[in-house]
Amino acid sequence: MTGAPLLSVRNAARHYQSGETVVRALDGASLEAHAGELIGIMGPSGSGKSTLLLICGLLEPPSAGEIYIRDRLVSYPGADLDKLRGFRRDHIGFVFQKANLIPFLTATENVSIALEIADVEARAARGYATQLLGALDLGHRIDNRPSRLSGGEQQRVAVARALANDPPLILADEPTAALDSVRGRQVMELFRRIAVERSACVMVVTHDPRSLDLFDRVIELSDGRILSEPSQPVQAHP
Amino acid sequence: MNLAIKDIRFNLARFALTALGIGFLLMGAIGAIGLYRGIVADALLVIDHIGADLWVVQGERVGPFAEGSSISSTMDRRVEGVEGIASVRRFVQFSQQFSFAGKVRRATITGLDYPRDDGAWFELKAGRHLEASHFEAIADDSVGLPLGATIRLAKDDYRIVGLTHGLVDSAGDGLLFVSINDATAIASRRPSEQVLLARETSGNAAPQGDGASPSSVPQDSKIAAVLVGLAPGADVARIKAAILAWGDTNVLSSAEQRDLLLNQRLWRLRLQILAFASVLLLVTAIVISLIIYMLTMEKLHQIALLKLLGARNSAIVAMILQQAGLIGLFGFGLAMLLSHLTFPNFPRRIVMLPQDLGIFFAILCVICLVASWFGIAQALKVRAQEVLS
Ligand SMILES: Nc1ncnc2c1ncn2[C@@H]1O[C@H](COP(=O)(O)OP(=O)(O)OP(=O)(O)O)[C@@H](O)[C@H]1O
Ligand SMILES: [Mg+2]
């Protein structure tokens, strides 16, 4: 990879105090991620994958270490992340295992809310939301409320919402866990496309080895440490 | 896009039920205060409208509302002689039961000193004021008598020549106006057996030293008070002193009568209703606060999501406030509607004063604000990652 990294995690640790013992959810992890990359994060349960994502996503500060986005130091121990809400909105999109759509809004509204929050004018927001949903093959679903959508459709709406503000970094925590293998594969391919077409950096936590072929590289976590980071991509992509 | 309105439209039935619940609660509180106002207004109706400056009543008593009062039936002439007095009228009021159309009715018979007073001080809903000194009556519509009906009171038949609306005494019984002479006649009715017994007793008993009663049947005068209208510029203190000097009378101003009624006779009832209204208000306040607070708590997950999407606090606060405001507004509107539809059918007057309603609205606004504030405090504490839990 060339050029400055989009995201740089340096020696990040996250310790949780639980009673007498200290849980080292993340124990000194470093990584760099670049625009246009699709990165898989894998590892056994409890290995710190979600914790890593929370820290990269500026939802939790690290107990030690620093997080840089585009060479700007954004998170460090004790950082006031609530102040970074606006920054997060412009730079990071999230997708989780559950779609977390707002039940009283239609598919379009669920996407355009993310734009309106960023002060995009309502009509323009709707227009772009409709366009995004169309691009994710949900053109026929734009006026449906979440309860009328299948799990896969809901998850694609959530992806569209994450894409709405064109963030350079997209973080997904087991986005396909609640989907069957076909739909799961579709969502993973969607991330692949997003990384290429939007030259966004997409980091996906997954347990599903069948998606391995889609990733540029895979970060293995074990006990809060990054095990192996192959210098070469798992498989080359155009 | 307005999230508060979208949410309400999505959960319209729930919103409507919530607003309706708040509406009923408010209506109860409005009704309790209105009942209190109504009791006071009813009690003061006669005192405030009859147009008396002074009430001359039985000596050492504070009648005729707070205590009984009986004065000589010619007291009016004595009072009329006092300098500075422009008008005098005799007054009597008592409860009476009678039957009409096969049903027992209650009315508070009030004597009008016809022809000096034909009842022009109250408004008629139908018919006319008194035009004869005997056997005509004006009834409040709450007594349930139609215009032109004939009722039997004591030994005579009375025709209803006029109808009023909302003229009741402090117990809520409708007033029935007759001439003062008729009123005394009705009040003096007694069974013939009683007359016979009385004659016998007075015949056998030793004659009374003062020989007060010339009648064989000892009876009080039925006149309760003389209503005094003062001449312009009259010296009230001197007039009062002059009448008090007689010894057998007491003089009360209208203000004193009001005070006696409200702070003596109706004191417990007023306190009771006020206490009840306070409890109701408190319950209403607590329940409405809880409803608004719960509505916000229910939204915490969505609020966390909005934070995750990068929503500003102001947007979240606006959503909570708008929703609380809309619920409060609709609740108040429904309370108004329900109150105006139902209260006129209540047996006693419910007075809804604009200033009371204004205060209710202000209190409701404060409740909504305080409850939202607690909700908002929780909402602002929620962390974006709670979406994940
Ligand atoms: N808020 C917390 N308080 C205490 N311990 C925590 C907290 N969050 C995570 N942990 C602990 O940190 C460790 C890593 O958790 P994490 O959620 O990152 O694992 P994970 O790799 O995502 O696991 P899974 O695959 O099951 O989702 C676990 O042992 C977990 O119990
Ligand atoms: Mg996890």
XYZ file of C-alpha atoms in Angstrom, chain A residues 54 59-60 82 85-86 88-89 94 96 98-105 109-110 112-114 116-119 122 126 145 147 161 165, chain B residues 1-4 6-11 299 301-302 305-313 315-316 319 380 382-385 387-389:
66
model
C -15.055 0.464 18.987
C -16.709 5.109 20.374
C -14.293 4.175 23.168
C -18.458 12.921 22.605
C -19.488 13.272 17.169
C -19.337 15.603 14.173
C -17.274 10.684 13.396
C -20.310 11.581 11.294
C -20.911 1.843 11.109
C -23.541 -3.850 13.102
C -28.347 -5.834 13.889
C -29.448 -3.252 11.363
C -30.688 -0.910 14.118
C -33.057 0.912 11.808
C -35.483 3.421 13.264
C -38.814 1.576 13.184
C -41.006 4.570 12.414
C -39.006 5.712 9.408
C -35.862 8.141 5.682
C -33.583 5.822 7.621
C -31.633 10.352 4.678
C -31.728 10.966 8.456
C -27.973 10.403 8.469
C -30.041 15.530 7.512
C -28.105 15.131 10.738
C -25.130 16.368 8.715
C -27.194 19.408 7.662
C -34.103 17.486 3.297
C -34.034 12.122 0.185
C -40.730 0.595 6.994
C -40.767 -4.206 9.734
C -27.051 4.621 5.910
C -22.148 10.792 4.276
C -37.510 15.568 8.826
C -39.286 15.897 12.102
C -38.647 12.740 14.105
C -41.183 13.575 16.821
C -42.898 10.808 12.335
C -42.866 8.764 15.521
C -46.282 10.044 16.575
C -47.769 9.267 13.187
C -46.277 5.791 13.273
C -47.683 5.128 16.751
C -36.386 6.012 22.962
C -31.898 3.009 22.000
C -32.921 5.220 19.107
C -28.346 5.400 17.369
C -28.833 9.060 16.518
C -25.700 9.816 18.494
C -23.858 7.118 16.603
C -24.972 8.755 13.375
C -23.521 11.968 14.760
C -26.693 13.841 15.717
C -26.130 16.979 17.754
C -27.518 17.132 21.259
C -31.493 17.722 17.648
C -32.077 15.053 20.306
C -37.126 15.671 19.462
C -27.611 12.951 26.919
C -26.553 7.576 26.769
C -23.444 6.555 24.882
C -23.505 5.876 21.188
C -22.169 2.340 21.646
C -26.806 0.823 20.223
C -24.866 -2.403 20.335
C -26.379 -3.674 23.565
